XYZ file of C-alpha atoms in Angstrom:
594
model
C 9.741 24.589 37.458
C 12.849 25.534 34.982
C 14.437 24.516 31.922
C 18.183 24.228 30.881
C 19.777 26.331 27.986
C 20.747 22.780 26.210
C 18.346 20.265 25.243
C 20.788 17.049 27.006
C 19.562 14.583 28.959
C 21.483 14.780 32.598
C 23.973 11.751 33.295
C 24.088 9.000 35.813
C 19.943 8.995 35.650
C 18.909 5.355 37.215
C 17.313 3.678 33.992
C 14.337 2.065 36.593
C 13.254 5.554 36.671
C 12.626 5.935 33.000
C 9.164 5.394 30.531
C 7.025 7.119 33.693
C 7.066 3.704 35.557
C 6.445 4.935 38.944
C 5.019 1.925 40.486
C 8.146 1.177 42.512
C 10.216 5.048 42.556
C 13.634 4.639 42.664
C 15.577 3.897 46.277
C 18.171 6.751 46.356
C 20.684 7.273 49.124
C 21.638 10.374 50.447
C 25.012 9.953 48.857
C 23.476 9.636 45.532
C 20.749 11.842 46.141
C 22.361 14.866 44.779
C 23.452 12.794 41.525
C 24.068 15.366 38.648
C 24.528 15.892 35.218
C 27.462 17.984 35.631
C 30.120 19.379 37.901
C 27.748 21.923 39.195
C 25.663 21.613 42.711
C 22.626 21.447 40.657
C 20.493 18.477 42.384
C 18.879 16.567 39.043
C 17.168 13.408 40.930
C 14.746 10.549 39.240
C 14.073 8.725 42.323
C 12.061 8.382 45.516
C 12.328 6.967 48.719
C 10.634 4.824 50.369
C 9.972 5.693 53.792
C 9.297 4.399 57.267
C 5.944 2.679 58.205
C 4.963 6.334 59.500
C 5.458 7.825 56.169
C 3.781 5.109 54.023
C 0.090 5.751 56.582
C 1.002 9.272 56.340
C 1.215 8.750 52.557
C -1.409 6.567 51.989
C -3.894 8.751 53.548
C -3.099 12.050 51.952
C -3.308 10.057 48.854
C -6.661 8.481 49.462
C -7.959 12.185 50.978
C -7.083 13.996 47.368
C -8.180 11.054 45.049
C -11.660 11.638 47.172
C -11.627 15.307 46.500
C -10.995 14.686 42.662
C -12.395 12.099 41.405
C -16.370 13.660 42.455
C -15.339 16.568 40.278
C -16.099 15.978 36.149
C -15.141 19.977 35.305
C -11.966 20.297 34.154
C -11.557 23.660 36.403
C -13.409 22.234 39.249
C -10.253 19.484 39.366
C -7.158 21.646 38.760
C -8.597 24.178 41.166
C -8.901 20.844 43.745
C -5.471 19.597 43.068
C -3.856 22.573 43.897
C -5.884 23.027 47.075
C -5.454 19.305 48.392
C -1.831 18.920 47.404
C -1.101 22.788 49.375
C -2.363 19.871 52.582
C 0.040 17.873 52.467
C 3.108 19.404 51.108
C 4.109 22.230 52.137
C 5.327 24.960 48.896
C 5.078 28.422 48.642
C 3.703 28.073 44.455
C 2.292 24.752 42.445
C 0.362 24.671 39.735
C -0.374 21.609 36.444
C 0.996 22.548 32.874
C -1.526 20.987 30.536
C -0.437 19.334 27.607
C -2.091 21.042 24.617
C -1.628 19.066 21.059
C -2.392 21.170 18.754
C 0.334 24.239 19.902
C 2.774 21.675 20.982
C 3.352 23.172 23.948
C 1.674 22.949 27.762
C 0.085 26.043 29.524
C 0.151 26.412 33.419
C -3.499 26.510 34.725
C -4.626 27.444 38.181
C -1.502 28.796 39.794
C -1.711 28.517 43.114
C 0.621 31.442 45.607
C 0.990 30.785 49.466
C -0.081 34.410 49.529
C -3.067 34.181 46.899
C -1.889 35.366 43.902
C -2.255 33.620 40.674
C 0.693 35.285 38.190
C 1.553 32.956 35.753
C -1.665 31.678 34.758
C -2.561 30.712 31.218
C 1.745 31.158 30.514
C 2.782 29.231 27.706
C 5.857 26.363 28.076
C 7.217 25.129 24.662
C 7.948 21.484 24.666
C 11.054 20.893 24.168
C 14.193 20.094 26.023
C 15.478 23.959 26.851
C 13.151 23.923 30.140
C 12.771 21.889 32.678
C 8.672 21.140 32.331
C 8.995 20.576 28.988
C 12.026 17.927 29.781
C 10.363 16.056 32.017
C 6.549 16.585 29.695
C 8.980 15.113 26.555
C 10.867 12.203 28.559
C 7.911 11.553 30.749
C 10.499 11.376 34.304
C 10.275 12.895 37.395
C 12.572 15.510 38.775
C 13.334 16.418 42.302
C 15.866 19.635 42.510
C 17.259 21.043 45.833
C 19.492 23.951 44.503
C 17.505 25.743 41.419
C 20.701 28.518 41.605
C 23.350 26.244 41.004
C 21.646 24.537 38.289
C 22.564 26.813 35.248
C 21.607 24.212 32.458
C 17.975 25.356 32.443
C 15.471 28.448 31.310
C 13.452 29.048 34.199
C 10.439 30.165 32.899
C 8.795 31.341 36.014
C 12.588 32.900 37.435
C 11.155 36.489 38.422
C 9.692 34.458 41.933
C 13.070 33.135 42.620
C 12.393 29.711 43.597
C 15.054 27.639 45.175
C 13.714 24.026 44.640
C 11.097 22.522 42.724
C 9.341 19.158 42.097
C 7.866 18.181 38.738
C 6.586 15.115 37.935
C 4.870 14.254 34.496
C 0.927 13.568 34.005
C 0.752 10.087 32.304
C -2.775 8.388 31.800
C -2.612 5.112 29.312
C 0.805 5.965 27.721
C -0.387 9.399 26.742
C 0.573 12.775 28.128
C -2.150 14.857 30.144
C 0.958 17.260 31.262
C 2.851 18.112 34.476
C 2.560 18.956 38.487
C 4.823 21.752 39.431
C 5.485 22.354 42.851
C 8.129 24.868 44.026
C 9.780 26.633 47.179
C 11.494 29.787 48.228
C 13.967 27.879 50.426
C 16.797 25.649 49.560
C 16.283 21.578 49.928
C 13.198 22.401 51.102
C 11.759 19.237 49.569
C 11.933 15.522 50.675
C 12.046 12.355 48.944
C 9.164 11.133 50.600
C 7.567 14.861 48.960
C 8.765 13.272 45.933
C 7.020 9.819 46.129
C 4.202 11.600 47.329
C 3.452 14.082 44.447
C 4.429 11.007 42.202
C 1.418 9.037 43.105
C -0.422 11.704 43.468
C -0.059 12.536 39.713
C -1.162 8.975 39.129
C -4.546 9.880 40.204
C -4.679 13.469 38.523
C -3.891 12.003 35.229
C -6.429 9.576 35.425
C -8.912 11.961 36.784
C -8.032 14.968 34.318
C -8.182 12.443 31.258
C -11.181 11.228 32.290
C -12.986 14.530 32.533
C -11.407 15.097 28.791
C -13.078 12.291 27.633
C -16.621 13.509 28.996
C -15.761 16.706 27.319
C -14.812 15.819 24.115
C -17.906 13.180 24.596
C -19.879 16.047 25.179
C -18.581 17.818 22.371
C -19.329 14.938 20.167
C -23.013 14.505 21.734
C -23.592 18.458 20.668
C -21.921 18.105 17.025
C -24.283 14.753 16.283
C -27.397 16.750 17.352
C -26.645 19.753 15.892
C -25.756 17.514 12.396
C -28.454 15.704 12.901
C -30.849 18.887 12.953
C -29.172 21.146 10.630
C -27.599 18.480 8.055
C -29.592 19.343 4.157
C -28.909 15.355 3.489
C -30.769 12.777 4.979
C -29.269 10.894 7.824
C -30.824 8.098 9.003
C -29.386 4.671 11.471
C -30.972 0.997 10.590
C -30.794 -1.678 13.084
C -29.991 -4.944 12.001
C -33.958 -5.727 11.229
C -33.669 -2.618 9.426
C -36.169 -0.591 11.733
C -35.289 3.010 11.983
C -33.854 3.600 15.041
C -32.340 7.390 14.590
C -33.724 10.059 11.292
C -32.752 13.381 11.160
C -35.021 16.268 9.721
C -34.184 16.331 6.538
C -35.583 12.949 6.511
C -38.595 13.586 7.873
C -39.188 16.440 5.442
C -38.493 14.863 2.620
C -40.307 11.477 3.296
C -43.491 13.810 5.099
C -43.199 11.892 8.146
C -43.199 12.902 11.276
C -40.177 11.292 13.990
C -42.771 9.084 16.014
C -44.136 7.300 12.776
C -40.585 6.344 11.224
C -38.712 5.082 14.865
C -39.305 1.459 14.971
C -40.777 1.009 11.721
C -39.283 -0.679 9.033
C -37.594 0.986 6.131
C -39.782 -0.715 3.436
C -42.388 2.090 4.911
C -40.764 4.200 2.348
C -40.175 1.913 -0.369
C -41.907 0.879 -3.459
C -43.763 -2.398 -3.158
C -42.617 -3.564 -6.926
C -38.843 -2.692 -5.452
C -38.920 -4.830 -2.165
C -36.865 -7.602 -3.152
C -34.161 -5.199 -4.422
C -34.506 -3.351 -1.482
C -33.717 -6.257 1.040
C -31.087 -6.655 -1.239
C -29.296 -3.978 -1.197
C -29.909 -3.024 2.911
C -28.186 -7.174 3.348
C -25.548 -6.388 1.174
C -24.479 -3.202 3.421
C -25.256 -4.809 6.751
C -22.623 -7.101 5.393
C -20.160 -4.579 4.278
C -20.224 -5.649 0.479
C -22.044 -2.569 -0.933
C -21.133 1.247 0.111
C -23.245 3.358 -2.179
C -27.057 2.710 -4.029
C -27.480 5.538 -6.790
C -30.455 6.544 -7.952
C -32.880 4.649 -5.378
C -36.473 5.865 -6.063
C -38.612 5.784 -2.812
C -42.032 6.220 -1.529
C -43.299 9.519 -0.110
C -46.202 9.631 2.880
C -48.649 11.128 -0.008
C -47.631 8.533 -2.460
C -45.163 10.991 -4.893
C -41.876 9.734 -5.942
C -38.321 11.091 -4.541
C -35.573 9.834 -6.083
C -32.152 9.921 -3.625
C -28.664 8.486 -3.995
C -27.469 6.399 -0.555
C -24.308 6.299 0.692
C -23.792 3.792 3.691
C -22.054 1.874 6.270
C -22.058 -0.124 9.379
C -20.975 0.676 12.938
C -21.066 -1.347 15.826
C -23.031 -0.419 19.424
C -22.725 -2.397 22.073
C -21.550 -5.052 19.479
C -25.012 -5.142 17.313
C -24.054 -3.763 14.168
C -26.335 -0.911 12.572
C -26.638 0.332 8.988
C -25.657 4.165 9.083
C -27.393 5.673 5.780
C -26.950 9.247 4.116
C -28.837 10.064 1.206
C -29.283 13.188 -0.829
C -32.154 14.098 -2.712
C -32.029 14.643 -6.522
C -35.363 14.165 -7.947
C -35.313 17.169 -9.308
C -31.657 17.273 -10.447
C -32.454 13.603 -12.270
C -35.586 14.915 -13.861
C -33.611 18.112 -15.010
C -31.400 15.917 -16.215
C -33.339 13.634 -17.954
C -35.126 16.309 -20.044
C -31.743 17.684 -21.176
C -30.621 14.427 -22.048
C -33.855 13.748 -24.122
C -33.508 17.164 -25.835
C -29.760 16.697 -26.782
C -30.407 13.091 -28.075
C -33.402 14.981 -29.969
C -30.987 18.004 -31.082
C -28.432 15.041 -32.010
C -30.726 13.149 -33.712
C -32.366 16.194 -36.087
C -28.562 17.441 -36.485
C -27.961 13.766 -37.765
C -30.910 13.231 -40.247
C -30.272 17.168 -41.273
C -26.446 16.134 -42.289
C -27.955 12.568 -43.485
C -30.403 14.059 -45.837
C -28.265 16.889 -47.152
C -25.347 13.974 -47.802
C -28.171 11.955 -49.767
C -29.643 14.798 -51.240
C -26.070 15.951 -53.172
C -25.369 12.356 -53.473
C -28.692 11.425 -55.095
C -28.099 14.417 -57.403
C -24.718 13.461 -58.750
C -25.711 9.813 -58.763
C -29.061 10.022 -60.727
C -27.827 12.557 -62.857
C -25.040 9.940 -63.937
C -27.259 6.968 -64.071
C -30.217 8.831 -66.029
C -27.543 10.482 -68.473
C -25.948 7.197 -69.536
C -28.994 5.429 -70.882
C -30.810 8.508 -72.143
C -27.440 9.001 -73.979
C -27.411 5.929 -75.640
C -30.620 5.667 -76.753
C -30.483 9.153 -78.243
C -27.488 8.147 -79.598
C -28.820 5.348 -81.478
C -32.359 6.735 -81.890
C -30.345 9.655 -83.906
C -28.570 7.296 -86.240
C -31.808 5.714 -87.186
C -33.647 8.739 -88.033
C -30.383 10.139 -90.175
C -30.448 7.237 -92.011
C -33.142 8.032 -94.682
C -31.503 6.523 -97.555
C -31.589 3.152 -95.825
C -27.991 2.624 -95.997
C -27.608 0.504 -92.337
C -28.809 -2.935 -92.724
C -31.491 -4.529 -91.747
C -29.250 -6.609 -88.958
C -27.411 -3.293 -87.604
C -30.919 -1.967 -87.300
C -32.170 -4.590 -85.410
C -29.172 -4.670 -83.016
C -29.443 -0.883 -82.540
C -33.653 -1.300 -81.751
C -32.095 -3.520 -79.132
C -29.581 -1.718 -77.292
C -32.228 0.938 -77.491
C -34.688 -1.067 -75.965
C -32.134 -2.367 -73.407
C -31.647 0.537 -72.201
C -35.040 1.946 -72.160
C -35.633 -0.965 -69.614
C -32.774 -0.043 -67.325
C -33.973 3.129 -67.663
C -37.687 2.554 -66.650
C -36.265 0.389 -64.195
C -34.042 2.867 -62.330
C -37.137 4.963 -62.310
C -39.442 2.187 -60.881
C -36.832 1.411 -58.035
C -36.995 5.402 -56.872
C -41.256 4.882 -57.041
C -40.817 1.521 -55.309
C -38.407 3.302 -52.290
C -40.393 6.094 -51.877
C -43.649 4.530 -51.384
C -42.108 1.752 -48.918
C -40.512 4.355 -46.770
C -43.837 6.491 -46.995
C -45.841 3.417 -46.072
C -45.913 -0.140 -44.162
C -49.270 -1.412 -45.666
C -48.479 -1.923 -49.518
C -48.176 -5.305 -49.391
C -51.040 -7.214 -51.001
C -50.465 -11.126 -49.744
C -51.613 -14.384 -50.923
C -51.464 -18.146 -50.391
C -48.502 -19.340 -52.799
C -45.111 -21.493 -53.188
C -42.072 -19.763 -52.358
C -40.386 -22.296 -54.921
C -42.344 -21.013 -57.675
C -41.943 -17.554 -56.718
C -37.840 -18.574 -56.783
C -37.945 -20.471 -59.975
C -39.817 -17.047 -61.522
C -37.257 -14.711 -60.179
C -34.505 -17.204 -61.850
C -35.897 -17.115 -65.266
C -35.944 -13.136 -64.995
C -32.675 -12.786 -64.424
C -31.176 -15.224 -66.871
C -30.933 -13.020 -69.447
C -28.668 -10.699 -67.642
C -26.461 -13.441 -66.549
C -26.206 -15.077 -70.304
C -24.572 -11.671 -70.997
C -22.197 -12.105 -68.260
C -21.431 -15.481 -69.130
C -22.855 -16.693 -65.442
C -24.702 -19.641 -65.075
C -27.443 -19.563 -62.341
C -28.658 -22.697 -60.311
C -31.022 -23.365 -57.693
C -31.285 -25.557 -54.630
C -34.985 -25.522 -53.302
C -36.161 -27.601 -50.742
C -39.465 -29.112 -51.528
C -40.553 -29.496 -47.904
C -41.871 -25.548 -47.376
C -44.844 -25.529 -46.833
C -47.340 -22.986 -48.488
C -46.911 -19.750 -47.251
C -48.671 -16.279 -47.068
C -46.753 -13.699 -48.581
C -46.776 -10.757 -51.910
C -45.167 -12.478 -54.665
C -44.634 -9.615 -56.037
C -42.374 -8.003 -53.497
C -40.571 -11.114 -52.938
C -39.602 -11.768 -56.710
C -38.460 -8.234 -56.394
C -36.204 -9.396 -53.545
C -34.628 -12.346 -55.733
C -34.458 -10.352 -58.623
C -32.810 -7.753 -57.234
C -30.102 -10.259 -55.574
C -29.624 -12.354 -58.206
C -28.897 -9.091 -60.237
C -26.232 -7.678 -57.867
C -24.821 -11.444 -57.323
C -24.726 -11.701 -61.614
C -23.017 -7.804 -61.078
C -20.108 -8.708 -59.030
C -19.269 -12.494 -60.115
C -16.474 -12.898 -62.553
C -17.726 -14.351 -66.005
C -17.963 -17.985 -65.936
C -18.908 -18.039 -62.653
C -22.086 -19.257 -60.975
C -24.724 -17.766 -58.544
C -26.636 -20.289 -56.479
C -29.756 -19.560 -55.475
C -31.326 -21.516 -52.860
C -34.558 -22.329 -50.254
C -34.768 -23.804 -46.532
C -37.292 -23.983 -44.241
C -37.476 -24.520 -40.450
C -37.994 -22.985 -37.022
C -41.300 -21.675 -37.833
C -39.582 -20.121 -41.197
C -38.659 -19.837 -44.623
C -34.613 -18.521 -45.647
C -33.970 -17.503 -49.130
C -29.789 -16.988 -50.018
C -27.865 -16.060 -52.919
C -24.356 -17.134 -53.494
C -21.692 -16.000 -55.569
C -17.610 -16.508 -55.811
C -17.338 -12.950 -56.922
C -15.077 -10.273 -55.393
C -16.748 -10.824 -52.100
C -17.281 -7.782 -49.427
C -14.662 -6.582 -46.352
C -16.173 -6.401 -42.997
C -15.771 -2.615 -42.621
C -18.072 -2.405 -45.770
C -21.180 -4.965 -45.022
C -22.738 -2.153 -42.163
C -23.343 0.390 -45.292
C -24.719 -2.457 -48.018
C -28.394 -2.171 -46.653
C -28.464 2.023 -46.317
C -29.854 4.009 -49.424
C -27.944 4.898 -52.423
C -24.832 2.762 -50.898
C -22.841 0.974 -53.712
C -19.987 -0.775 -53.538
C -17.141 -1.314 -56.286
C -18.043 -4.592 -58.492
C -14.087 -4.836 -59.385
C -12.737 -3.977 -62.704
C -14.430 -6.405 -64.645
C -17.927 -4.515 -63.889
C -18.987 -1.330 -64.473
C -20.107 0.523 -61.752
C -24.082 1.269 -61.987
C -27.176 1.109 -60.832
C -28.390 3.729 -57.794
C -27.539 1.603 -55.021
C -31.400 1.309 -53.586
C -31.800 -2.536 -54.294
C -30.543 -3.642 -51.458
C -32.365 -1.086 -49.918
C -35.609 -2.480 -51.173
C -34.697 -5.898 -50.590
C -34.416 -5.278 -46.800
C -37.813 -2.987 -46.502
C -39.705 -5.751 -48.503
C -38.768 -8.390 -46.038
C -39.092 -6.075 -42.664
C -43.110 -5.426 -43.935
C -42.995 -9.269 -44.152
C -41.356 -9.668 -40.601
C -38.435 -10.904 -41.894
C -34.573 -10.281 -40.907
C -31.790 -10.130 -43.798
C -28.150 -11.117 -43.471
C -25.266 -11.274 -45.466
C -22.098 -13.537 -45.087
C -18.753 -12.086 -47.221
C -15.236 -12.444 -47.282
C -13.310 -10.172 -49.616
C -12.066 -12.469 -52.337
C -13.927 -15.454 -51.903
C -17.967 -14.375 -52.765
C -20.892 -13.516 -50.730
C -24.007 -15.143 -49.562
C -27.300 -13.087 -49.030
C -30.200 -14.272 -47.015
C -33.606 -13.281 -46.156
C -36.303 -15.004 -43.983
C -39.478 -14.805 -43.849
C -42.320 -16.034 -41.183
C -44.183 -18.984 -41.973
C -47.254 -17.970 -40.410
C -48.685 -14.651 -40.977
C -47.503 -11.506 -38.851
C -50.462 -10.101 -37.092
C-alpha cells in the first residue's frame, strides 16, 4: 500500500505474471522470492506459490466461504464492507481495504478501511493513478505485488506511511479486461506475508471484481431504469416505441396529451389509431421504411386526434433491437401551431410581396405609358397639323392639285394610326376589365385568315413585303369571334411586316389537329434573342425592329393578341432566333369552351 518516487517499472519481473493473467501465479523460489528492482532489500514480487495439498483445501475453502458471502450482496457498500470482513478470516493483517477505480477523476479512492483495532482512517483518501505509488502501479499495469520490507523499499510514496506498515499485498481488480481497482492488505511486522497469502488474495480478487462489476452494472442499470421513466414522464416531445406490427408498446405523456388518449387505449393498438384514413398507405409507408432503417425523419406528418382535430408533428425515428425483435423508437414534436403561424406569415408576405410588386409594376407602366403615349400621340397629331396647316395657308391655290392629294393622304394615314393607337388602349382596357366580350359564331377560320391578309397588304406594299398564305382546307367549321381573331392576324401580320427587311416575305399559315386549330406567322426579319421572348406578351413591351424600322406603335398588340386567344381557350407561342426571323402561333379549341 505505497508508491515509488519514479514512475519505472522494477526489473527482473517474470513476464507470465504480466496482463493480470492470474490463472496459473507465478512459481517463485525462495531464492528468487526477494527479486528486486534495485540494489536495495526492497522485496518487489509478481508471483505466487503454489502450495501443498493442505494449502490448496485450505485455499479452496476460504475462497468458496467469501465468494458465498459476496456474491448474495447487490449494494455496492454491502460488498466492500463483506470483503474486508471475510478476507480479515483468512489472512491475517493488521489494515486492508479496496481502492476503487473512479474514471472520471482518474484516480482510485480507498473505501471501507478496515483497522485490526476498528478504526477506519483513510477512508474516502484519494490515490492518483499513476506510476509514483505503488496502488496506482499495480491499478495502471494491472500486476500483483507482494512486498516483505516496505522500509527498505525507497522507490515509492506511501500514501498511507503515518501507520507504518512493514509489508503489504496489492493485487489489481480486473473484471472483462477492465479495471474495477485494487485489494490492499498490509502489516505492522516484517515478511509477515506468505506466498500462499499471495495466491490467496489473488483469487480472491477474481471474485470481487466480478462481484463489484456486477453490482455496477445493476446500478448504472438502475440509474438508466430511473432516467427512462423520469424522460418518459417529464419529456415536452412525444416519445413513443412501435413493435414490428407497429402496435404501441411504450407512450409517454406527452403523447397521451396531445393525441387525448389515455395509456390503456394506445398499448397494443395500432398506430393507424391516430392516423388519417386518406393517409394510410403513406403511413405504412413511411413506419416500413424506418423498421428497415431507410428513413430517419417524417416532417410535417398531420395526425388524428381522439376528438377528430388535426395535430400536425414532425417524427424523428429509429430502430433498436430487444431480445432480437427489432422496434421502431419514435419522437415527435408538436408544431401545429408553429406551422399554422407560419403559414399565415407566409401568406401575408407573399400578399405584401405581391401588392409591393403590382405597386412598382403599375408605377413602372404608369411613367412608361406616359412617355410612350405622349410620343406616339405627338407624332401623328404633328403631322397632320403639319399638313392640315399648309392646306389652309394655301388660299391662293398655289400647291397642285397632286401635292394636295398626297398631303389629304398622309393626313388621312395618319389619322388612322392615330384612331388606331386609340382603339388598341379601348380594346386593352376592356379585355383586362372583362372575360365575356366575346360575341362567337359558326365561321371558317380560312376566311377569317384570307380577311386579315387583305387588311394588311397595304402596309406591306409600303414595305415592299410580299405576304402569302398556307391554309389547310381540312378545318373544320369552328365557333369563334371573327372579330377578335382578325384582330389577332392583323395585329401579327403588322408586327411580322414591322420587323422584316424590305423584299422579304411573311407567311401566314393554318393547321388543324388534336382537337384544334394553330394559326402562325413567319418572317426572316431580325428575329428575337431568348432573353427577350419572356417580355414580348407583357403590356407596353416593344422591342427594337432594327435600323431599317422605325420604332412605333405602343407595344399592346401582342398584348391583345394573347388576351383574345386566352378568352378563346387558346395558348400562344413564339419560335425566334436572333437573325434568322420569327414564327408566332396561336391555337384555338375546336369545340367550344364551356
Amino acid at each position: 500500500m505505497s508508491s515509488a518516487n519514479e514512475t519505472q517499472t522494477p526489473p527482473n519481473a517474470p513476464a507470465e505474471a504480466g496482463n493480470g493473467d492470474w490463472e496459473r501465479p507465478v512459481d517463485c523460489r525462495e531464492t528468487d522470492r526477494m527479486n528486486s528492482y534495485d540494489d536495495s532489500d526492497a522485496s518487489f514480487v509478481y508471483c505466487d506459490v503454489r502450495g501443498d495439498r493442505s494449502d490448496e483445501e485450505r485455499q479452496l475453502a476460504a475462497v468458496m466461504e467469501i465468494a458465498n458471502a459476496i456474491s448474495s450482496r447487490l449494494d455496492l457498500n454491502q460488498i466492500l464492507s463483506a470483503i474486508s470482513r471475510e478476507l480479515s478470516k483468512v489472512i491475517e493483517y493488521d489494515i486492508g481495504c479496496v481502492a476503487i477505480y473512479e474514471k472520471e477523476r482518474c484516480g482510485l479512492f480507498m473505501r471501507h478501511v478496515w483497522r485490526r483495532g476498528g478504526e477506519t482512517t483513510g477512508e474516502g483518501r484519494f490515490v492518483p493513478l499513476d506510476d509514483s505509488n505503488l496502488v496506482g502501479w499495480v491499478a495502471n499495469h494491472r500486476k500483483p505485488v507482494l512486498r516483505s520490507n516496505i522500509p527498505a523499499d525507497g522507490r515509492f510514496r506511501e500514501i498511507m506511511k503515518e501507520d507504518g506498515l512493514k509489508s503489504d499485498i496489492v493485487v489489481p481488480l480486473v473484471a472483462k479486461d477492465a479495471l474495477v481497482g485494487t485489494v490492499n492488505v498490509g502489516s505492522y511486522e516484517l515478511n509477515h506475508f506468505t506466498d500462499f497469502d499471495l495466491d490467496l488474495v489473488v483469487r480472491f480478487s477474481k471474485l470481487t471484481s466480478i462481484a463489484i462489476e456486477k453490482c455496477q452494472l445493476l446500478r448504472e442499470l438502475d440509474d438508466l431504469g430511473e432516467k427512462y421513466r423520469l424522460l418518459m414522464k417529464n419529456a415536452s416531445e412525444i416519445i413513443v416505441i412501435l413493435n414490428a406490427q407497429g402496435e404501441f408498446v411504450e407512450c409517454n405523456r406527452a403523447m397521451c396529451e396531445i393525441s387525448g388518449y389515455r395509456l390503456d387505449e394506445l398499448i397494443g393498438r395500432s398506430m393507424f389509431l391516430v392516423t388519417f384514413p386518406e393517409r394510410m398507405d403513406e403511413a405504412k409507408r413511411h413506419f416500413f421504411q424506418m423498421l428497415r432503417g431507410e428513413i430517419a425523419r417524417i416532417p410535417e406528418v398531420p395526425c388524428r386526434k381522439k376528438n377528430g382535430d388535426i395535430v400536425v408533428i414532425d417524427i424523428s425515428g429509429g430502430v433498436m433491437r430487444i431480445k432480437g425483435d427489432p422496434y421502431v423508437v419514435l419522437i415527435a414534436h408538436d408544431i401545429t401551431d408553429r406551422r399554422a403561424l407560419q403559414e399565415r406569415i407566409t401568406a401575408q408576405n407573399d400578399e405584401l410581396t405581391e401588392i409591393n410588386r403590382k405597386l412598382r409594376e403599375l408605377d413602372d407602366l404608369k411613367n412608361e405609358f406616359l412617355g410612350r403615349i405622349s410620343h406616339e400621340l405627338r407624332t401623328p397629331l404633328s403631322v397632320i397639323m403639319a399638313y392640315t396647316g399648309t392646306l389652309l395657308e394655301d388660299r391662293d391655290q398655289t400647291i397642285d392639285p397632286q401635292t394636295r392629294a398626297e398631303f389629304l393622304r398622309i393626313i388621312d394615314d395618319h389619322s388612322n394610326k392615330l384612331l388606331g393607337l386609340i382603339n388598341d388602349l379601348l380594346d386593352l382596357s376592356r379585355v383586362e376589365v372583362s372575360r365575356t366580350m366575346l360575341h362567337k359564331s359558326e365561321g371558317s377560320l380560312n376566311d377569317i385568315v384570307k380577311i386579315s391578309l387583305r387588311i394588311a397588304e397595304p402596309v406591306a406594299a409600303q414595305h415592299r413585303v410580299e405576304l402569302v398564305a398556307e391554309l389547310d382546307a381540312a378545318i373544320p367549321i369552328m365557333s369563334f369571334d371573327p372579330l377578335r381573331i382578325r384582330q389577332a392576324c392583323v395585329n401579327l401580320l403588322g408586327n411580322a411586316v414591322k420587323f422584316s427587311r424590305d423584299g422579304g416575305v411573311v407567311t401566314i399559315s393554318s393547321r388543324g389537329g388534336d382537337g384544334e386549330a394553330v394559326i402562325s406567322v413567319t418572317d426572316h426579319g431580325t428575329g428575337i434573342g431568348k432573353d427577350e421572348i419572356p417580355k414580348l406578351f407583357e403590356k407596353f413591351s416593344q422591342l427594337d425592329g432594327g435600323a431599317s424600322r422605325e420604332k412605333d406603335g405602343l407595344g399592346i398588340g401582342l398584348r391583345l393578341v394573347k388576351h383574345y386567344v386566352e378568352l378563346h381557350g387558346g395558348r400562344i407561342w413564339v419560335e425566334s432566333e436572333a437573325g434568322k426571323g420569327s414564327t408566332f402561333s396561336f391555337s384555338i379549341p375546336c369545340r367550344p369552351q364551356e
